[in-house]
Amino acid sequence: MSNYPGYNPQGQFQQPGQGFAPPQPMQPGTGFAPPSGGSPFPMQPGQGFAVPPPPGGSFASAPMQPGRGFAPPPPGTIGGGRTAPPPPMGGGSMSMQNLNAAMGGMNLNQSNGFQPPPPGSSVPLPPPGSAQVPAPPAPMNQFAPGTQPGAPQGFVDADVDFDNIIPKEIFRSTTSTLPTSAAMAASCKVPTGGILRPFSNLEDSEMDVIQPGAAGIIRCKRCRTYVNPFVGWLENGRRWRCNICTQLNETPSAYFCHLDEKNQRRDVAQRPELRQTVVEWVAPSEYMVRAPQAPAFFFVLDVSMNAVRTGMLASAASAIKRSLDDLPGGERTMVGFITFDNAVHYYSLKPGMANPQMLVVADLNELFVPLPDDLLVYLKDSRDAVESFLDNLPTMFVRNTVADSCLGPALKAAFTVMKAIGGKMSVFQSTIPTLGDGALKSRENSRLMGTPNEVKLLMPEVTWYKDTAIEFSRAQISVDMYLFPNQYIDVAALCELPKLTAGNLHSYVGFNPQTDGAKFESRLHRSLTQQTAFEAVLRIRCTKGMRISNFYGNFFIRGTDLLALPNCSADSVFGFDLVHDEQSINTPYVTIQSALLYTTSDGERRIRVATQVLKTTSRVTEFMESVDSEACATLLAKQAMSVAIKSNLDNARNRLQQTCVDMINASKSGDKRTVSGYTVQQQSSSDGGQKVPINMELLPLYTLSLLKNVAFRGGTDVHPDERISAHMLLSSMYVKDTLTFIHPRLFAIHEMDGRAGMPVSEGESYETVGRNNILLPQGVGLSVDRLNSQGAYLLDNGIDTFVWLGRASNPALLVALFGVDSLDNVDPNTMKLITSGNDVASRLNSIVQALHEEADPDLPSVTPKIQIIREGDMALEARFFWNFVEDRAQFNGGTYSYAEFMEFCNKAPGSSPPAPPGPPGPGAMGRGVPTPTPSATMPPAPRGPMPPGPPGPPGLGHMAPPSGGSYGSGTNYGIPPAAPASGPSPPSMPGSVRPPMSGPPSSGMGPPTIRPPGSGPPRMGGGVPPPQPSTSGPSPSSGGYRMPPPPGSAPPSGYGMPPPPGAGYPSPPTSNASYAAPPGPARQYGMPPPPR
């Protein structure tokens, strides 16, 4: 710092009046003769910058500032695009003496030339007799610290560690690089953006909590970006340049530190905010609108006849009582209760009372709140009254015969009690609201299901719940909603409450305490006891030239980019789109920073800051090779949900399919170069073609899984409530959970080796799950052709767990798992999986629990619902087979098998798509299997553990068809037309004849044919049934899946024959490889990687 003339140790420059007098204005025509030889104003490290004379040899034409003499040019391009910082300033102003000193000792007060610099100056003197004629400046070879030749104006190109990224538990970007131009981004069709879980639990080693010092929290004065490891430091640490907006900021004296030879601060090791991508700042008082409030938990419970009879009330009371000791906040925790049917019931929990006092308000139009001070109390002061209330709640309304529900007035009453404090509200509802504000009427219309007008059932008809949710958000109240319907409840309207208040919605259709109780109670316990951020707001910033165009998730947005989150937890997930705000960006990287301001349960205000940089590239191949297919599929799912609600489901499916095809084509197109004004394609392989990058091989599989998921699948057998519940689940799912939900895992229980279900050491190369590294059993592909009547299979979609039992299952296995030796005359609904007592049962239970176990030991796990399905049970199998995404389905976008969809995605742009399944060809026994062709031959499927995959329908039970119509009776909507005769034929399965193989039908398109015990299920290939010579009943509907026929009716027949063993896409490998190698240049088939 001593190299700066005029700088004193206290960090202040000399002010005008303390040195040279202010200069007089310079006259036109005057100039000076620069010294001969070399640059007239050589730059010295640490001395600011030297200004070359303007063209013409005179400073007269340079900009002048009134009263300040000559004004140097602003920071910008100097000499061929080189960027230099401005001279040092003190307090935002510059004295003339500082300017003279920074320019090598020149005295600009001279009107015709310059004075020789003082002794010791680095500026050489002109030789005697030299002419005082300005000469062109020589190239300047020195650059200011932190800049580089050719860098864009104002951009600091410091050494950036691109390996220093946000932990994947918090943030996943769809790509690790970004295109430099908007045109390139549009041509590649990649959904650039990210998936953010801002309040994910991290270990102490991954995140430090910083107490601000005397300098406070260091932020950019223009865009308010927080200081982070990627800012640039200049002038030996006196200034830093924002990596978001390129603004130069003064370093506070209390935060100053010298730089090392790499232009990095010497105290990086002592400052986590300059070293780690995720840090937490303890926020000072200026970050508080009000004093931090106590954590409040309020429960609004439906006590109508349906709620009592289903057992929901007893399960809710049990789960709440179990969670009391673990509620966040300790002694500061507050609780309150309201129940309702056709009236609102308040409960006074005044400290010192052994039992609560019940107050009933029956006038819903003139609702008032009695005893407001005793309705929300500190748990530590009223623990006895709270426990007494929860113990008596299941029996208090056991004789209730009221079937009506006044949910709206109950919410208004709860809001009145909570609005001064805020907190978490848990609402339990079992029937459609019928009384008071927010009353709803049934909009169930089976004629709209499976049509473009189905979107009307997916949108709320009334705005009361949306308006109420906005008021809740402003009062810092978050709503978690738990639904227990036996019939239509209008989830589309009710979901506005959790959606806009950053809450969650969970639905338990046909609730049964014996099968659903454990799952519901564990979910409620997790929601109440997990670490929660209260009164939170979230903002995401990005580098100038890019912008955040859309946000996805549960929140209310204030202004344009501030997400209001009354509560935020590890279950809060948000997606966003990152697009170009300008035609091109010239920076070598783009920065994304999220900041979550919140209040801890202990009453401390904090800011969690996460920062990551993404490289930019102008090469298509480099960009496509950086695509993260898993994160991309997750963001596509959130985008498609938005499209489905704003337009219709057909548009959402079309967008998913078209985006996948465009991305595959872009990845195969390669880079382009311009030769003589023409664009020429660069070939990167010897055969003149491009291969799909290995990182994108699984994108078609994930896309096909989304198309066949209950959230997007077509047909008339997905109830609107079920679809919206699936949307709410997907909106709050992170990457791993999304993939498991859309592509479930299937395991062969009967083929488990002796180590499956046992913990293994971390060093061993096996696929494991859970905190104890439980080894998974044999993985099986998601096609019904892989099932066998002699086997038992476990399918898990992250929400529910299914156990499918073949008719000829091993009696010894049945005894070990269920205590019965035969499935004859046994009701599957009464069967329970044995969890201990023998080796097989213990190991299988360990696998089931580990699949739903969180990696964080502080985050409670959710107990899954285990559903037993017996082969031949048509009602249960129809929904179960929805999970088999590799097989064909009967709705627009779902008529392709996985092999056919891969063929469709790999078609060259402009070629005809493969025709949908059609009449059978020769050699397939006349049962609908197309004639095999060599091009469709697929490699045999390796056997190995099944990777994480997308799940099937959420745990909503089996919705009965709506009144007034039956599923599957709709019109044919959107099945792709057959390709012209000149186009390519549909891909076909290899091998026209195969040995008999047992297995259930290949999709949920209908029930299997009933066969004698031991003969195995019908052989099926997932194909659409071909036209039969004669039929005795109506033909299958092409509008969607059919419900099972009435008891006693003949089941449909004529399913296609499955392909021979080894056909189909490869199963996951048994090695640790994340992706499978492509089988050949013509087609690539990938398999899901093991979980990370």
GROMACS .gro file of C-alpha atoms in nm, residues 348-626:
model
  279
  348SER     CA    1  -5.902  -2.307   2.613
  349LEU     CA    2  -5.569  -2.443   2.734
  350LYS     CA    3  -5.510  -2.195   3.014
  351PRO     CA    4  -5.197  -2.278   3.216
  352GLY     CA    5  -5.275  -2.465   3.534
  353MET     CA    6  -5.584  -2.640   3.397
  354ALA     CA    7  -5.577  -3.019   3.403
  355ASN     CA    8  -5.841  -3.046   3.129
  356PRO     CA    9  -5.918  -2.811   2.839
  357GLN     CA   10  -6.236  -2.610   2.818
  358MET     CA   11  -6.438  -2.656   2.498
  359LEU     CA   12  -6.610  -2.349   2.349
  360VAL     CA   13  -6.854  -2.398   2.059
  361VAL     CA   14  -6.946  -2.127   1.806
  362ALA     CA   15  -7.229  -2.245   1.583
  363ASP     CA   16  -7.302  -1.916   1.402
  364LEU     CA   17  -7.075  -1.940   1.100
  365ASN     CA   18  -7.180  -1.601   0.964
  366GLU     CA   19  -7.099  -1.406   1.284
  367LEU     CA   20  -6.791  -1.600   1.386
  368PHE     CA   21  -6.597  -1.470   1.685
  369VAL     CA   22  -6.304  -1.591   1.892
  370PRO     CA   23  -6.372  -1.644   2.266
  371LEU     CA   24  -6.086  -1.626   2.515
  372PRO     CA   25  -5.822  -1.540   2.253
  373ASP     CA   26  -5.537  -1.538   2.505
  374ASP     CA   27  -5.584  -1.904   2.604
  375LEU     CA   28  -5.621  -2.065   2.262
  376LEU     CA   29  -5.251  -2.055   2.165
  377VAL     CA   30  -5.035  -2.128   2.467
  378TYR     CA   31  -4.681  -2.230   2.558
  379LEU     CA   32  -4.657  -2.607   2.563
  380LYS     CA   33  -4.442  -2.615   2.876
  381ASP     CA   34  -4.709  -2.427   3.074
  382SER     CA   35  -5.011  -2.626   2.954
  383ARG     CA   36  -4.865  -2.969   2.892
  384ASP     CA   37  -5.121  -3.148   3.112
  385ALA     CA   38  -5.420  -2.989   2.938
  386VAL     CA   39  -5.274  -3.063   2.593
  387GLU     CA   40  -5.213  -3.430   2.668
  388SER     CA   41  -5.558  -3.467   2.825
  389PHE     CA   42  -5.718  -3.321   2.514
  390LEU     CA   43  -5.527  -3.556   2.281
  391ASP     CA   44  -5.613  -3.859   2.495
  392ASN     CA   45  -5.985  -3.780   2.487
  393LEU     CA   46  -6.009  -3.657   2.127
  394PRO     CA   47  -6.074  -4.000   1.962
  395THR     CA   48  -6.373  -4.065   2.192
  396MET     CA   49  -6.513  -3.713   2.225
  397PHE     CA   50  -6.696  -3.733   1.891
  398VAL     CA   51  -6.748  -4.107   1.860
  399ARG     CA   52  -7.126  -4.056   1.849
  400ASN     CA   53  -7.110  -3.767   1.605
  401THR     CA   54  -7.353  -3.809   1.314
  402VAL     CA   55  -7.283  -3.478   1.143
  403ALA     CA   56  -7.158  -3.532   0.787
  404ASP     CA   57  -7.115  -3.163   0.695
  405SER     CA   58  -6.790  -2.971   0.711
  406CYS     CA   59  -6.728  -2.599   0.769
  407LEU     CA   60  -6.360  -2.590   0.679
  408GLY     CA   61  -6.367  -2.224   0.567
  409PRO     CA   62  -6.494  -2.078   0.898
  410ALA     CA   63  -6.251  -2.303   1.089
  411LEU     CA   64  -5.960  -2.164   0.884
  412LYS     CA   65  -6.077  -1.808   0.951
  413ALA     CA   66  -6.093  -1.880   1.323
  414ALA     CA   67  -5.745  -2.033   1.324
  415PHE     CA   68  -5.611  -1.737   1.127
  416THR     CA   69  -5.749  -1.496   1.384
  417VAL     CA   70  -5.570  -1.682   1.661
  418MET     CA   71  -5.235  -1.716   1.478
  419LYS     CA   72  -5.203  -1.396   1.275
  420ALA     CA   73  -5.006  -1.206   1.541
  421ILE     CA   74  -4.736  -1.474   1.560
  422GLY     CA   75  -4.748  -1.694   1.249
  423GLY     CA   76  -4.622  -2.050   1.244
  424LYS     CA   77  -4.727  -2.391   1.108
  425MET     CA   78  -5.092  -2.487   1.070
  426SER     CA   79  -5.181  -2.854   1.015
  427VAL     CA   80  -5.526  -2.911   0.863
  428PHE     CA   81  -5.696  -3.253   0.861
  429GLN     CA   82  -5.994  -3.291   0.626
  430SER     CA   83  -6.198  -3.599   0.535
  431THR     CA   84  -6.484  -3.466   0.323
  432ILE     CA   85  -6.559  -3.183   0.082
  433PRO     CA   86  -6.638  -2.852   0.260
  434THR     CA   87  -7.012  -2.785   0.245
  435LEU     CA   88  -7.084  -2.498   0.489
  436GLY     CA   89  -6.983  -2.135   0.528
  437ASP     CA   90  -6.705  -1.960   0.344
  438GLY     CA   91  -6.508  -2.182   0.111
  439ALA     CA   92  -6.796  -2.425   0.058
  440LEU     CA   93  -6.742  -2.638  -0.254
  441LYS     CA   94  -6.968  -2.839  -0.478
  442SER     CA   95  -6.886  -3.154  -0.663
  443ARG     CA   96  -6.749  -3.088  -1.013
  444GLU     CA   97  -6.687  -3.451  -1.093
  445ASN     CA   98  -6.755  -3.509  -1.462
  446SER     CA   99  -6.640  -3.833  -1.619
  447ARG     CA  100  -6.716  -3.700  -1.967
  448LEU     CA  101  -6.430  -3.449  -1.941
  449MET     CA  102  -6.172  -3.702  -1.825
  450GLY     CA  103  -5.929  -3.798  -2.098
  451THR     CA  104  -6.025  -3.497  -2.311
  452PRO     CA  105  -5.850  -3.161  -2.357
  453ASN     CA  106  -6.119  -3.010  -2.133
  454GLU     CA  107  -6.004  -3.221  -1.841
  455VAL     CA  108  -5.792  -2.923  -1.738
  456LYS     CA  109  -6.113  -2.758  -1.613
  457LEU     CA  110  -6.127  -3.020  -1.339
  458LEU     CA  111  -5.764  -2.951  -1.249
  459MET     CA  112  -5.818  -2.579  -1.191
  460PRO     CA  113  -6.005  -2.433  -0.891
  461GLU     CA  114  -6.352  -2.302  -0.962
  462VAL     CA  115  -6.357  -2.066  -0.663
  463THR     CA  116  -6.086  -1.822  -0.555
  464TRP     CA  117  -6.164  -1.820  -0.183
  465TYR     CA  118  -5.883  -2.059  -0.093
  466LYS     CA  119  -5.630  -1.871  -0.304
  467ASP     CA  120  -5.725  -1.536  -0.148
  468THR     CA  121  -5.713  -1.688   0.199
  469ALA     CA  122  -5.374  -1.844   0.129
  470ILE     CA  123  -5.229  -1.505   0.032
  471GLU     CA  124  -5.348  -1.357   0.362
  472PHE     CA  125  -5.196  -1.654   0.545
  473SER     CA  126  -4.863  -1.597   0.369
  474ARG     CA  127  -4.858  -1.231   0.466
  475ALA     CA  128  -4.917  -1.331   0.828
  476GLN     CA  129  -4.628  -1.585   0.810
  477ILE     CA  130  -4.863  -1.885   0.843
  478SER     CA  131  -4.780  -2.203   0.652
  479VAL     CA  132  -5.043  -2.473   0.594
  480ASP     CA  133  -4.978  -2.847   0.572
  481MET     CA  134  -5.293  -3.027   0.456
  482TYR     CA  135  -5.377  -3.394   0.513
  483LEU     CA  136  -5.675  -3.530   0.319
  484PHE     CA  137  -5.864  -3.855   0.387
  485PRO     CA  138  -6.133  -3.876   0.115
  486ASN     CA  139  -6.362  -4.161   0.032
  487GLN     CA  140  -6.508  -3.969  -0.260
  488TYR     CA  141  -6.450  -3.650  -0.460
  489ILE     CA  142  -6.310  -3.373  -0.237
  490ASP     CA  143  -6.191  -3.113  -0.497
  491VAL     CA  144  -5.818  -3.123  -0.427
  492ALA     CA  145  -5.769  -2.865  -0.704
  493ALA     CA  146  -5.932  -2.599  -0.486
  494LEU     CA  147  -5.795  -2.711  -0.150
  495CYS     CA  148  -5.435  -2.736  -0.270
  496GLU     CA  149  -5.415  -2.357  -0.308
  497LEU     CA  150  -5.362  -2.331   0.068
  498PRO     CA  151  -5.039  -2.534   0.091
  499LYS     CA  152  -4.922  -2.424  -0.255
  500LEU     CA  153  -4.916  -2.051  -0.176
  501THR     CA  154  -4.807  -2.081   0.188
  502ALA     CA  155  -4.503  -2.304   0.122
  503GLY     CA  156  -4.669  -2.607   0.276
  504ASN     CA  157  -4.733  -2.962   0.159
  505LEU     CA  158  -5.037  -3.173   0.075
  506HIS     CA  159  -5.073  -3.544   0.144
  507SER     CA  160  -5.375  -3.754   0.049
  508TYR     CA  161  -5.479  -4.091   0.193
  509VAL     CA  162  -5.770  -4.223  -0.014
  510GLY     CA  163  -5.990  -4.473   0.164
  511PHE     CA  164  -5.789  -4.434   0.485
  512ASN     CA  165  -5.752  -4.754   0.686
  513PRO     CA  166  -5.566  -4.732   1.018
  514GLN     CA  167  -5.440  -5.088   0.979
  515THR     CA  168  -5.266  -5.027   0.645
  516ASP     CA  169  -5.230  -4.647   0.624
  517GLY     CA  170  -5.194  -4.552   0.990
  518ALA     CA  171  -4.818  -4.604   1.021
  519LYS     CA  172  -4.746  -4.412   0.701
  520PHE     CA  173  -4.967  -4.116   0.799
  521GLU     CA  174  -4.841  -4.094   1.155
  522SER     CA  175  -4.475  -4.107   1.050
  523ARG     CA  176  -4.535  -3.840   0.786
  524LEU     CA  177  -4.705  -3.610   1.038
  525HIS     CA  178  -4.430  -3.673   1.292
  526ARG     CA  179  -4.166  -3.582   1.034
  527SER     CA  180  -4.345  -3.264   0.933
  528LEU     CA  181  -4.379  -3.146   1.292
  529THR     CA  182  -4.035  -3.235   1.427
  530GLN     CA  183  -3.794  -3.168   1.141
  531GLN     CA  184  -3.575  -2.859   1.144
  532THR     CA  185  -3.782  -2.567   1.016
  533ALA     CA  186  -3.703  -2.214   0.902
  534PHE     CA  187  -3.972  -1.965   1.005
  535GLU     CA  188  -4.058  -1.628   0.848
  536ALA     CA  189  -3.835  -1.700   0.550
  537VAL     CA  190  -3.783  -1.525   0.217
  538LEU     CA  191  -3.573  -1.656  -0.072
  539ARG     CA  192  -3.408  -1.469  -0.358
  540ILE     CA  193  -3.198  -1.612  -0.642
  541ARG     CA  194  -2.952  -1.390  -0.830
  542CYS     CA  195  -2.755  -1.457  -1.145
  543THR     CA  196  -2.488  -1.284  -1.353
  544LYS     CA  197  -2.581  -0.987  -1.566
  545GLY     CA  198  -2.685  -1.106  -1.911
  546MET     CA  199  -2.887  -1.396  -1.766
  547ARG     CA  200  -3.213  -1.391  -1.574
  548ILE     CA  201  -3.447  -1.618  -1.380
  549SER     CA  202  -3.763  -1.645  -1.591
  550ASN     CA  203  -3.981  -1.886  -1.391
  551PHE     CA  204  -4.000  -2.038  -1.045
  552TYR     CA  205  -4.160  -2.373  -0.960
  553GLY     CA  206  -4.270  -2.501  -0.622
  554ASN     CA  207  -4.489  -2.397  -0.329
  555PHE     CA  208  -4.451  -2.027  -0.248
  556PHE     CA  209  -4.606  -1.684  -0.289
  557ILE     CA  210  -4.395  -1.448  -0.494
  558ARG     CA  211  -4.362  -1.085  -0.388
  559GLY     CA  212  -4.270  -0.844  -0.661
  560THR     CA  213  -4.080  -1.024  -0.934
  561ASP     CA  214  -3.820  -1.241  -0.764
  562LEU     CA  215  -3.876  -1.260  -0.386
  563LEU     CA  216  -4.025  -1.590  -0.273
  564ALA     CA  217  -4.223  -1.566   0.051
  565LEU     CA  218  -4.188  -1.883   0.258
  566PRO     CA  219  -4.365  -1.872   0.597
  567ASN     CA  220  -4.203  -2.210   0.666
  568CYS     CA  221  -3.911  -2.379   0.490
  569SER     CA  222  -3.776  -2.727   0.561
  570ALA     CA  223  -3.579  -3.005   0.397
  571ASP     CA  224  -3.901  -3.096   0.213
  572SER     CA  225  -3.915  -2.752   0.046
  573VAL     CA  226  -3.789  -2.779  -0.312
  574PHE     CA  227  -3.790  -2.512  -0.582
  575GLY     CA  228  -3.707  -2.515  -0.951
  576PHE     CA  229  -3.619  -2.222  -1.173
  577ASP     CA  230  -3.549  -2.149  -1.539
  578LEU     CA  231  -3.228  -1.966  -1.629
  579VAL     CA  232  -3.248  -1.790  -1.966
  580HIS     CA  233  -3.050  -1.533  -2.160
  581ASP     CA  234  -3.144  -1.173  -2.096
  582GLU     CA  235  -2.913  -1.057  -2.376
  583GLN     CA  236  -2.830  -1.207  -2.714
  584SER     CA  237  -2.486  -1.313  -2.594
  585ILE     CA  238  -2.273  -1.310  -2.284
  586ASN     CA  239  -1.898  -1.264  -2.298
  587THR     CA  240  -1.809  -1.373  -1.947
  588PRO     CA  241  -1.616  -1.699  -1.900
  589TYR     CA  242  -1.860  -1.811  -1.630
  590VAL     CA  243  -2.203  -1.734  -1.486
  591THR     CA  244  -2.270  -1.708  -1.115
  592ILE     CA  245  -2.588  -1.821  -0.942
  593GLN     CA  246  -2.646  -1.723  -0.580
  594SER     CA  247  -2.940  -1.801  -0.354
  595ALA     CA  248  -3.001  -1.629  -0.023
  596LEU     CA  249  -3.251  -1.760   0.235
  597LEU     CA  250  -3.331  -1.518   0.517
  598TYR     CA  251  -3.509  -1.697   0.801
  599THR     CA  252  -3.563  -1.732   1.175
  600THR     CA  253  -3.441  -2.042   1.356
  601SER     CA  254  -3.655  -2.225   1.609
  602ASP     CA  255  -3.430  -2.071   1.876
  603GLY     CA  256  -3.523  -1.718   1.766
  604GLU     CA  257  -3.204  -1.628   1.579
  605ARG     CA  258  -3.222  -1.451   1.243
  606ARG     CA  259  -2.988  -1.603   0.983
  607ILE     CA  260  -2.906  -1.585   0.613
  608ARG     CA  261  -2.807  -1.901   0.429
  609VAL     CA  262  -2.610  -1.812   0.116
  610ALA     CA  263  -2.525  -2.065  -0.157
  611THR     CA  264  -2.312  -1.965  -0.457
  612GLN     CA  265  -2.204  -2.160  -0.764
  613VAL     CA  266  -2.039  -2.072  -1.094
  614LEU     CA  267  -2.108  -2.240  -1.428
  615LYS     CA  268  -1.867  -2.220  -1.720
  616THR     CA  269  -1.984  -2.076  -2.050
  617THR     CA  270  -1.911  -2.232  -2.386
  618SER     CA  271  -1.978  -2.169  -2.753
  619ARG     CA  272  -1.940  -2.536  -2.848
  620VAL     CA  273  -2.256  -2.744  -2.876
  621THR     CA  274  -2.080  -3.070  -2.795
  622GLU     CA  275  -1.929  -2.935  -2.475
  623PHE     CA  276  -2.266  -2.795  -2.371
  624MET     CA  277  -2.456  -3.117  -2.438
  625GLU     CA  278  -2.194  -3.327  -2.263
  626SER     CA  279  -2.254  -3.122  -1.949
   0.00000   0.00000   0.00000
